[in-house]
Structure formats: C-alpha cells, structure tokens
mmCIF file of N, CA and C in Angstrom:
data_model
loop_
_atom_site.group_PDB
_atom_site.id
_atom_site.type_symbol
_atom_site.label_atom_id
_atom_site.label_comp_id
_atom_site.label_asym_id
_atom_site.label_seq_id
_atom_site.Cartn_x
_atom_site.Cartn_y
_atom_site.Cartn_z
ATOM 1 N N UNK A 1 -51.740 167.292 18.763
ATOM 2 C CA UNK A 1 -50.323 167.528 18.663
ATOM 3 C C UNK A 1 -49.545 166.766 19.707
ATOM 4 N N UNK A 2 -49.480 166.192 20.307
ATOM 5 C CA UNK A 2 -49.614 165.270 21.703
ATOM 6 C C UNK A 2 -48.900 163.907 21.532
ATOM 7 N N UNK A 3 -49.385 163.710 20.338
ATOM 8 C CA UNK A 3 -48.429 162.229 19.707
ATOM 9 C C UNK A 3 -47.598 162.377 18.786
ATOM 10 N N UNK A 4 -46.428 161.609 18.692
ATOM 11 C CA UNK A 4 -45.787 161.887 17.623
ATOM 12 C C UNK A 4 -45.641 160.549 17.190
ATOM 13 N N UNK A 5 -46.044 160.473 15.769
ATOM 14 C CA UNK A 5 -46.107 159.526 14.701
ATOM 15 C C UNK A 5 -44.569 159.126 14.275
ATOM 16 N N UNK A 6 -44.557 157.685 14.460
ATOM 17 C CA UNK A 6 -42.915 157.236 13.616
ATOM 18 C C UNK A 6 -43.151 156.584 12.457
ATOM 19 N N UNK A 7 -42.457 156.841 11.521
ATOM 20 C CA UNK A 7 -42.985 156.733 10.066
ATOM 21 C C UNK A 7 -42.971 155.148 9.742
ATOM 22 N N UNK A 8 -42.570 154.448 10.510
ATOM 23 C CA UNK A 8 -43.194 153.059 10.207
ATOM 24 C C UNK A 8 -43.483 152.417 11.696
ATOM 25 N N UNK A 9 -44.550 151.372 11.448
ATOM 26 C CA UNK A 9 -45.049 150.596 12.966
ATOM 27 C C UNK A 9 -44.013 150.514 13.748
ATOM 28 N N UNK A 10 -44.294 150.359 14.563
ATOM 29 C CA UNK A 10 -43.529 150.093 15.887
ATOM 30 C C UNK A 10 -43.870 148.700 16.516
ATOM 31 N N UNK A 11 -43.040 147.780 16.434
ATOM 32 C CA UNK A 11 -43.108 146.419 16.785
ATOM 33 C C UNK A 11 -42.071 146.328 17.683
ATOM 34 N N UNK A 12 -42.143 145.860 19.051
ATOM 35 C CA UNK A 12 -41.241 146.032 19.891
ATOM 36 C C UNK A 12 -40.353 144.345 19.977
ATOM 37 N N UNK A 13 -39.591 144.116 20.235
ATOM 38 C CA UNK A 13 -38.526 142.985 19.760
ATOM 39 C C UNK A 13 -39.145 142.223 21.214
ATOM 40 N N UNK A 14 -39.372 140.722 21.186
ATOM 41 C CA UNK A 14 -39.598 139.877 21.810
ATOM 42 C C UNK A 14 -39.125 140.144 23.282
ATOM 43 N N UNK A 15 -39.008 139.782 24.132
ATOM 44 C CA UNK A 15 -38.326 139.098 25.171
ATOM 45 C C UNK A 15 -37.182 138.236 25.251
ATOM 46 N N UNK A 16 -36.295 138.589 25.655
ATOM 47 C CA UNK A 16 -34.830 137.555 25.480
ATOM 48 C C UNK A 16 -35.263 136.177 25.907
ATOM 49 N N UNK A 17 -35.115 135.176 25.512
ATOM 50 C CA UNK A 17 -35.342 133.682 26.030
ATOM 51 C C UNK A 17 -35.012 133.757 27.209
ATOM 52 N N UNK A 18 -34.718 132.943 28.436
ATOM 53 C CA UNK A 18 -33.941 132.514 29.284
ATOM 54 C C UNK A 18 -32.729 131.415 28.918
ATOM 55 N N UNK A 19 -31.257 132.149 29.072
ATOM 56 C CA UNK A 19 -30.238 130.945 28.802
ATOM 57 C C UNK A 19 -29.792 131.067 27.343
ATOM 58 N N UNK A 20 -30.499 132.069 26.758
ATOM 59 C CA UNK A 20 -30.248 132.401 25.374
ATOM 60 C C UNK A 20 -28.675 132.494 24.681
ATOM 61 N N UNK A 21 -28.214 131.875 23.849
ATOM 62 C CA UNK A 21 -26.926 131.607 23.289
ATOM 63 C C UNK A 21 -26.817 131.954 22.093
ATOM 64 N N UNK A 22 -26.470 132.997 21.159
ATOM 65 C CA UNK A 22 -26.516 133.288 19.972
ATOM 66 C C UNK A 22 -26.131 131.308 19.193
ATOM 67 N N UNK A 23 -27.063 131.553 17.826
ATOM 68 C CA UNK A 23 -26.147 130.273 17.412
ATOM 69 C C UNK A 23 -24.554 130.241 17.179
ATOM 70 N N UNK A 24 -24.801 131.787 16.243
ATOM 71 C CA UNK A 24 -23.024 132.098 15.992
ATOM 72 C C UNK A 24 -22.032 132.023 16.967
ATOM 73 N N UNK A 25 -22.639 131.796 18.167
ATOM 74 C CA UNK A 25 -21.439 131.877 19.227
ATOM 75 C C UNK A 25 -21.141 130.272 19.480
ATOM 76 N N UNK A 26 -21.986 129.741 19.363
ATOM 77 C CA UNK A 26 -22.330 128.298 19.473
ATOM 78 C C UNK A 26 -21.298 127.635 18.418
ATOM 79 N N UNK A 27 -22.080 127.980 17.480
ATOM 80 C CA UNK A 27 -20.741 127.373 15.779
ATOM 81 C C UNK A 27 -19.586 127.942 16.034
ATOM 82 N N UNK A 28 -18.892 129.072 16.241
ATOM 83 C CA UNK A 28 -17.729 129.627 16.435
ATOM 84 C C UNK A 28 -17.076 128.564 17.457
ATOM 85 N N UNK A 29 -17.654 128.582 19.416
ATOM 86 C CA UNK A 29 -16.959 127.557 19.925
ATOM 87 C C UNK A 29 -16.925 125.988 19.391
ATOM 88 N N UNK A 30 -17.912 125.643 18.699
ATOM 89 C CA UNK A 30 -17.640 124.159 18.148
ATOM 90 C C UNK A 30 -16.852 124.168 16.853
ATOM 91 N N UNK A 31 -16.701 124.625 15.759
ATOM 92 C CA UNK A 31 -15.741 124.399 14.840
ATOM 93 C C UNK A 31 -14.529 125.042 14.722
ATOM 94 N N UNK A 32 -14.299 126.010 16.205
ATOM 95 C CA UNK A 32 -12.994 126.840 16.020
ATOM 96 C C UNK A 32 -12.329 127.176 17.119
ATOM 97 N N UNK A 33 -11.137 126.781 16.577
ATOM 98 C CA UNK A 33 -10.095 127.138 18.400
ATOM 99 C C UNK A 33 -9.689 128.669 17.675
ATOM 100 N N UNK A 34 -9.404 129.585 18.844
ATOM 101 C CA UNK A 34 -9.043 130.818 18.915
ATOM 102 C C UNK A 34 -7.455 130.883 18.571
ATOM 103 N N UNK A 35 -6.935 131.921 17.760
ATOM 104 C CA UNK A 35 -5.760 132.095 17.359
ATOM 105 C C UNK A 35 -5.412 133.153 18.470
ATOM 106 N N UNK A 36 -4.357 132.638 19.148
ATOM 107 C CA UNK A 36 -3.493 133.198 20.299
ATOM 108 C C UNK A 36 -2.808 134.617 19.529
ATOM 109 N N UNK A 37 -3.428 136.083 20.205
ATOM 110 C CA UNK A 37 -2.282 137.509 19.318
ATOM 111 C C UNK A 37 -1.319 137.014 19.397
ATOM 112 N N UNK A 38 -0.436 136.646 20.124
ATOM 113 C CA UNK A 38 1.220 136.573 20.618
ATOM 114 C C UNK A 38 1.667 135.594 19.604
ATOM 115 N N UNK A 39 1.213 134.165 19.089
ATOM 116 C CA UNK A 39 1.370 133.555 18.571
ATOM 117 C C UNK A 39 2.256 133.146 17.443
ATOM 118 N N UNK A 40 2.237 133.884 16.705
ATOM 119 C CA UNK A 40 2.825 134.628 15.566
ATOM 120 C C UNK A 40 4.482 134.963 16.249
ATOM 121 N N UNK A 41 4.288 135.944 17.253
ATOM 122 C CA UNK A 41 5.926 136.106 17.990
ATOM 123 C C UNK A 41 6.406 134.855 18.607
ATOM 124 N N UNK A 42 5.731 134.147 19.303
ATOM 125 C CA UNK A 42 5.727 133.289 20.349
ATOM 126 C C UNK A 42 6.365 131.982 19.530
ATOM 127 N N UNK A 43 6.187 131.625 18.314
ATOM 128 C CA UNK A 43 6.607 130.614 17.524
ATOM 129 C C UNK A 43 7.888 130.391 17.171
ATOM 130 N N UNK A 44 8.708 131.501 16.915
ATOM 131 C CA UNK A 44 10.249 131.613 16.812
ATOM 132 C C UNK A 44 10.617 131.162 18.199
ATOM 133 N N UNK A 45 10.569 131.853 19.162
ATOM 134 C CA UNK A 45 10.479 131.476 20.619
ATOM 135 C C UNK A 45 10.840 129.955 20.709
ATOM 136 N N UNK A 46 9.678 129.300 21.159
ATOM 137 C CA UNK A 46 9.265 128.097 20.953
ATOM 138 C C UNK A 46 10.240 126.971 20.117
ATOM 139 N N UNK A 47 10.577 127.835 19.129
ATOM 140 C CA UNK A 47 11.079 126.764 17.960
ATOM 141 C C UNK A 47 12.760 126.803 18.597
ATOM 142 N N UNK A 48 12.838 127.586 18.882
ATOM 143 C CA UNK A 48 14.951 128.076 19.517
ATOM 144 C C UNK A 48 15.017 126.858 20.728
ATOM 145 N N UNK A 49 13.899 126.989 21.653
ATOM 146 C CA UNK A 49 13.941 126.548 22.912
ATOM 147 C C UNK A 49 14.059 124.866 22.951
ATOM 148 N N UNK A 50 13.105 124.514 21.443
ATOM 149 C CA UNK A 50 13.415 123.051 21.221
ATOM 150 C C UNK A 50 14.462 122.801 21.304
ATOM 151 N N UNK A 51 15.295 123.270 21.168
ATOM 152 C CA UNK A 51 17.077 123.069 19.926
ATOM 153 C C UNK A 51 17.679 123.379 21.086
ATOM 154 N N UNK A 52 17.497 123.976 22.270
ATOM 155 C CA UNK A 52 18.077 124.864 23.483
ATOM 156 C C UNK A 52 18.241 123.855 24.312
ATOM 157 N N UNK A 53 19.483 123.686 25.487
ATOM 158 C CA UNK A 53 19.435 123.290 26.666
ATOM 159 C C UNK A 53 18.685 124.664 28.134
ATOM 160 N N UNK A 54 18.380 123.447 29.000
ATOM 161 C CA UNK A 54 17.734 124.696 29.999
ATOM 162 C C UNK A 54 18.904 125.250 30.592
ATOM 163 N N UNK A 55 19.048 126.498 30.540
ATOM 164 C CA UNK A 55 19.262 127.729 30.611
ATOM 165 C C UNK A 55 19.021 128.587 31.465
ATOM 166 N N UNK A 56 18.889 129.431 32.289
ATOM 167 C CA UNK A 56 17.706 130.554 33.277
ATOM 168 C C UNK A 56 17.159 130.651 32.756
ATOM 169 N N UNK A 57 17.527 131.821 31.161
ATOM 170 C CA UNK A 57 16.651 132.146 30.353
ATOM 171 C C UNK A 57 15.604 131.589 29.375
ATOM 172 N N UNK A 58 16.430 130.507 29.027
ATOM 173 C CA UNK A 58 15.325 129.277 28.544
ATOM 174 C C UNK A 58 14.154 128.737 29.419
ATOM 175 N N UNK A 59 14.602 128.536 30.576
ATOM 176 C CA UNK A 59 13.792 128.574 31.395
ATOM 177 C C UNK A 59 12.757 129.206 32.314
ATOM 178 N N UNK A 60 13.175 130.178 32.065
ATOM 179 C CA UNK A 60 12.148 131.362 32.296
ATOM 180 C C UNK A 60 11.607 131.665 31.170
ATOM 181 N N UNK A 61 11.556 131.576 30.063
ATOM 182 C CA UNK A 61 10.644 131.615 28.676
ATOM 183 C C UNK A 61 10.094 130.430 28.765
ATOM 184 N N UNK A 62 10.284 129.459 28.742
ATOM 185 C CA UNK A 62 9.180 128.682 29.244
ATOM 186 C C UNK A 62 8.055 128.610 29.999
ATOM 187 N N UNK A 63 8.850 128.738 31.135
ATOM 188 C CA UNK A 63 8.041 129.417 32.113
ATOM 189 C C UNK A 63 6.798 130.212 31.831
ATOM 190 N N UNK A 64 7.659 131.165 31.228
ATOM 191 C CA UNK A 64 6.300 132.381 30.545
ATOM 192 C C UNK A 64 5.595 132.250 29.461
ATOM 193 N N UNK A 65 6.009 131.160 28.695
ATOM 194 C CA UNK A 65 5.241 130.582 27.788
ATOM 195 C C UNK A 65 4.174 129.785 27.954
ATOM 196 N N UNK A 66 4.234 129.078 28.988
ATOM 197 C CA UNK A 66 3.567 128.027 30.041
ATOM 198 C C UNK A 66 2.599 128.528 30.430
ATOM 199 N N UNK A 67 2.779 129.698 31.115
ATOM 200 C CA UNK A 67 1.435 130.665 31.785
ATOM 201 C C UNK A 67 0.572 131.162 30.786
ATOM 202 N N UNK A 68 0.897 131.849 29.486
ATOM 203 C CA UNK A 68 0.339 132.326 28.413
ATOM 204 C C UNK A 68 -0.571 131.466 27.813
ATOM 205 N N UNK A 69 -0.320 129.897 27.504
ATOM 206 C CA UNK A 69 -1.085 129.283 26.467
ATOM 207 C C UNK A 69 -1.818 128.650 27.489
ATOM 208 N N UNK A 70 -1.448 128.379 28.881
ATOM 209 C CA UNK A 70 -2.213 127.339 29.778
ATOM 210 C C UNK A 70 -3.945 128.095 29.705
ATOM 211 N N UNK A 71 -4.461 127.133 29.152
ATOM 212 C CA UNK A 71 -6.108 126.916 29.435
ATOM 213 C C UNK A 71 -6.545 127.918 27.833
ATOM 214 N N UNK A 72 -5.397 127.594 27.471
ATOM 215 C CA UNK A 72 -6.385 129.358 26.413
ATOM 216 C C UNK A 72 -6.984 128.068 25.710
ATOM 217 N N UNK A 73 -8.000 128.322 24.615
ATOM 218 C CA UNK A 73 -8.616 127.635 23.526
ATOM 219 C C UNK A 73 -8.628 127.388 22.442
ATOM 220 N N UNK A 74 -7.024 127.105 22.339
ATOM 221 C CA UNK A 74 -6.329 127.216 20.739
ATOM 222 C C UNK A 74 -4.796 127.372 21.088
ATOM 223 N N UNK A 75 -3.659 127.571 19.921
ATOM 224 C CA UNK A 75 -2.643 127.302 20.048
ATOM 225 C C UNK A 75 -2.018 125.925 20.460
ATOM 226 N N UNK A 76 -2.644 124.761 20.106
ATOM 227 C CA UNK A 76 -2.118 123.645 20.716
ATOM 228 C C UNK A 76 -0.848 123.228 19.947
ATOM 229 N N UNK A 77 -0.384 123.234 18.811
ATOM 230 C CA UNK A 77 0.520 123.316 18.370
ATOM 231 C C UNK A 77 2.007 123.594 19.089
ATOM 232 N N UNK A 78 1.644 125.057 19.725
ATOM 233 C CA UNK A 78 2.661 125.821 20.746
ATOM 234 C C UNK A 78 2.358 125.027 21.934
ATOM 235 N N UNK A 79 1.448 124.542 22.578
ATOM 236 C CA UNK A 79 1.129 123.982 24.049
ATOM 237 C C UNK A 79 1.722 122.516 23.599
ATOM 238 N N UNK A 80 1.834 121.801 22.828
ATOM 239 C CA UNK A 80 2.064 120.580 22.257
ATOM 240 C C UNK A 80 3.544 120.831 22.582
ATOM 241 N N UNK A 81 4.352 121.799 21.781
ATOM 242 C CA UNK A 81 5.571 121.924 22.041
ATOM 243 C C UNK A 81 6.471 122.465 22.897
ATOM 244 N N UNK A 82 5.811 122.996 23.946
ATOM 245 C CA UNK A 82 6.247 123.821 25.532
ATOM 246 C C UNK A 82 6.488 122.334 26.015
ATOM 247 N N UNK A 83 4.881 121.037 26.003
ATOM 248 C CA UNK A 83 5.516 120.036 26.459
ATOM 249 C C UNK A 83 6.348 118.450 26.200
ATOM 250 N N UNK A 84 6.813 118.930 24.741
ATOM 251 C CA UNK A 84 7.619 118.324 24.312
ATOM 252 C C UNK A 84 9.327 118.921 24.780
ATOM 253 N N UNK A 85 9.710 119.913 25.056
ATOM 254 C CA UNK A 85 10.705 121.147 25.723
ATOM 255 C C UNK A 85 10.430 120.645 27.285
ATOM 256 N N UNK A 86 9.679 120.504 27.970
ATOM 257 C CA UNK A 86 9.569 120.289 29.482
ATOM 258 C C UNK A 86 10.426 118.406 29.561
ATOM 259 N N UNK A 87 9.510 117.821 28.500
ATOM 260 C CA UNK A 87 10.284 115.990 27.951
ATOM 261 C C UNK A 87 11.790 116.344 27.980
ATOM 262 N N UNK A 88 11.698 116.621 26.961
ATOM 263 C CA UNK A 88 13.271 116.765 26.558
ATOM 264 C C UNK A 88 13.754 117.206 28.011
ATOM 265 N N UNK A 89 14.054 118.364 28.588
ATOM 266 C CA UNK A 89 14.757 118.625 29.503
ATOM 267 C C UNK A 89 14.253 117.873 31.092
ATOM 268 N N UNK A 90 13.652 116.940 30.733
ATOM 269 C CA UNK A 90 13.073 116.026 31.745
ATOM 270 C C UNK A 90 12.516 117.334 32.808
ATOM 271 N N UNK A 91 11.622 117.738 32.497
ATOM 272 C CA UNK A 91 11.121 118.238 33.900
ATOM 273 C C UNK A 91 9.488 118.076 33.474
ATOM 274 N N UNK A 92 9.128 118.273 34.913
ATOM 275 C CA UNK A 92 7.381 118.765 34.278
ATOM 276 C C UNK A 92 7.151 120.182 35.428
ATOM 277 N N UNK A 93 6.102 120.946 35.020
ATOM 278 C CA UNK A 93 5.847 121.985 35.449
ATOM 279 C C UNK A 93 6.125 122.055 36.824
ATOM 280 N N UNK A 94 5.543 121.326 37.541
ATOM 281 C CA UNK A 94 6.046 121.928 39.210
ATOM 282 C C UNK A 94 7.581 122.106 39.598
ATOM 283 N N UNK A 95 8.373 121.041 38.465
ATOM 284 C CA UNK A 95 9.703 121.915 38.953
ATOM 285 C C UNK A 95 10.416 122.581 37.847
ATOM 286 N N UNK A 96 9.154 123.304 37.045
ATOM 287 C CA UNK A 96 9.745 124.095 36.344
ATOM 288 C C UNK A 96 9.435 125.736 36.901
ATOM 289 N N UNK A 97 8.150 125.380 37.521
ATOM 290 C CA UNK A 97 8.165 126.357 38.609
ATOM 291 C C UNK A 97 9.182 126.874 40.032
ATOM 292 N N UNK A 98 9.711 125.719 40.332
ATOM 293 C CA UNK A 98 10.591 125.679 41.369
ATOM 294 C C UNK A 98 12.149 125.822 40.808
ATOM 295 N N UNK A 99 12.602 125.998 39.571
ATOM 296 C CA UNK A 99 13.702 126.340 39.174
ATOM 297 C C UNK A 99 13.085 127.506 39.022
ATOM 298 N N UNK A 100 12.491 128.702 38.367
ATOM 299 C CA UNK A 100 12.126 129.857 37.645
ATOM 300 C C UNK A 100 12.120 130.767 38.663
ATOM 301 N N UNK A 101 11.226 130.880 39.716
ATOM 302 C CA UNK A 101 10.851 130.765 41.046
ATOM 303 C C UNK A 101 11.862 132.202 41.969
ATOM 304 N N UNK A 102 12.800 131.256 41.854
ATOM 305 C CA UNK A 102 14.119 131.961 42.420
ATOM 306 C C UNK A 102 14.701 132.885 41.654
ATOM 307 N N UNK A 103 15.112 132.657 40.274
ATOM 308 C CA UNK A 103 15.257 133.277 38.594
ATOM 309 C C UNK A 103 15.086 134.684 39.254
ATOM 310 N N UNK A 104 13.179 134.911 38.941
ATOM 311 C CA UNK A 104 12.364 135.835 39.284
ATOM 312 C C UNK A 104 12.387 136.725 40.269
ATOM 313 N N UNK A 105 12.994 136.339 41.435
ATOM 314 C CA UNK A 105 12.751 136.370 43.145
ATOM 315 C C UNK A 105 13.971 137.590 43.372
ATOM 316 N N UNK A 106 14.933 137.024 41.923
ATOM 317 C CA UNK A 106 16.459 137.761 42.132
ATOM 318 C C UNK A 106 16.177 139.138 41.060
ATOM 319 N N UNK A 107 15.394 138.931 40.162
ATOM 320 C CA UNK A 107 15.196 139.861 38.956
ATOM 321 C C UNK A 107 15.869 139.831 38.262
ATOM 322 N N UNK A 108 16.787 138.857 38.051
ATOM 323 C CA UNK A 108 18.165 139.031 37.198
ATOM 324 C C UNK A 108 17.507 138.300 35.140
ATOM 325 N N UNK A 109 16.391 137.627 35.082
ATOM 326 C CA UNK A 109 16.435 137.243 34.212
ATOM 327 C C UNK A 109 16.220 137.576 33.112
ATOM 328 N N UNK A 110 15.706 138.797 32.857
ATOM 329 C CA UNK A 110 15.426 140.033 31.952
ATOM 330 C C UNK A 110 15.989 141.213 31.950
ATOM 331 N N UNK A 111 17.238 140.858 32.120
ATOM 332 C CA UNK A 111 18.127 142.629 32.358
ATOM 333 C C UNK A 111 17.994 142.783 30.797
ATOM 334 N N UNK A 112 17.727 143.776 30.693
ATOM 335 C CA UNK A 112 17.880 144.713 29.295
ATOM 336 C C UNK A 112 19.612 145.326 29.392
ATOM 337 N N UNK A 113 20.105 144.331 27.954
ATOM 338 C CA UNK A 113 21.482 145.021 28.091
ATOM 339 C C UNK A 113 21.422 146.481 26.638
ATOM 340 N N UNK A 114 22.083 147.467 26.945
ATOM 341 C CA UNK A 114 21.912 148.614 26.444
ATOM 342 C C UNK A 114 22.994 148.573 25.578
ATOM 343 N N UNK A 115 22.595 148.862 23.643
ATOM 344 C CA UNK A 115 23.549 149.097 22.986
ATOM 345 C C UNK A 115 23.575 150.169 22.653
ATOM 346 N N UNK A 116 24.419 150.437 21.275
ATOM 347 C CA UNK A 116 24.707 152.178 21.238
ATOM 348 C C UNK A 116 23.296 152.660 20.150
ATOM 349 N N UNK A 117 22.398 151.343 19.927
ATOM 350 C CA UNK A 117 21.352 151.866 19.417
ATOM 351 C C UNK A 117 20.013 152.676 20.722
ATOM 352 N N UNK A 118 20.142 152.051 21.234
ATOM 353 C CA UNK A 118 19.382 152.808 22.683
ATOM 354 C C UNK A 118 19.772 153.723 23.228
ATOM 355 N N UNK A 119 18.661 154.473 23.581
ATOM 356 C CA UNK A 119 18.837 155.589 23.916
ATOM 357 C C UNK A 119 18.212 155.868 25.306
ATOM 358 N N UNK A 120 19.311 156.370 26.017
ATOM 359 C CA UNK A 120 19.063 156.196 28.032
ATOM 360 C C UNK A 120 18.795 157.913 28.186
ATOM 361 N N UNK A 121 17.219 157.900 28.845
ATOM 362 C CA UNK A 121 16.153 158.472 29.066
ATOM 363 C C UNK A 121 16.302 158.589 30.176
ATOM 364 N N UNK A 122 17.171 159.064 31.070
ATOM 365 C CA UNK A 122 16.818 159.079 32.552
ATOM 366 C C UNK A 122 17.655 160.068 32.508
#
C-alpha cells in the first residue's frame, strides 16, 4: 500500500538546454514589430501636431510622444512622424527637451479646464 500507481508512465521532461529560446519567440521577434496599446489614441494626436505650429502644448505632446515610442519595437509609422514634426518645426530632441523642460517645471501644461459636464469631487 506504500506506492501509489499513476495511471499512465511517468516520463519526466528533459532538462532545459542551456540558452534555450522558444522558436515561437524567435519567429515572433523576426517577422513582427509589436503594435504599440496607445497607438490607436496616439494617431489622431500625431496627425493634428503635423498641421500644428509649436505651441507649449504641442510641444509638450511631443515631448510625450517622444518618450512613449522611443526604443519600443514597432510603431514606426508614429516614430517616422514625431520626426518629421521635430523637421518641420526645425528642432531636434535636445531642444525639444530644453523648451518642454520648463513647460513641466511650472505645471502649467495640463491644467484640466472644468466644464458643466464635470463633476468637482472635493
């Protein structure tokens, strides 16, 4: 009574390789860039800002657009057109950092203005 029987063999699964890489993970990074969640929102965005002079606020959506897609592995479309928007308004990132910078520093660039659809919770 001592053993208990499992109703089929028991074959215990190999040893993991060393360095082991599923293939599927392998084919996934080689035939596919990742679709950014935000993306979908982020595109209207994007598309205004073309058509836009810089702004604070334009510029601070940039800004924050900039940080979001930088290094991801997909969305180039949107990264294509953040730096076609940096062309146009002749800047490139370091002094798009150094305009925003201050923006931020003051908090003023995201005030939520309150209509009579909102409702103040405090």
């Amino acid at each position: 009574m001592g053993k208990t029987l499992h109703p089929t063999p028991y074959t215990p699964h190999p040893a993991p390789r060393k360095n082991f890489v599923p293939q599927t993970l392998i084919m996934a990074s080689k035939n596919q860039e990742q679709q950014h969640p935000q993306e979908r929102l982020d595109r209207p965005i994007v598309d205004q800002l073309l058509q836009s002079e810089p702004n604070d606020l334009n510029l601070a959506e940039c800004a924050r657009l900039r940080i979001r897609y930088q290094n991801f592995p997909g969305a180039r479309e949107i990264q294509r057109d953040l730096d076609l928007i940096l062309e146009k308004w002749q800047l490139d990132e370091a002094s798009l950092w150094a305009k925003t910078r201050p923006l931020h520093s003051h908090g003023q660039v995201y005030q939520i203005r309150q209509t009579e659809e909102q409702q103040d919770w405090s």
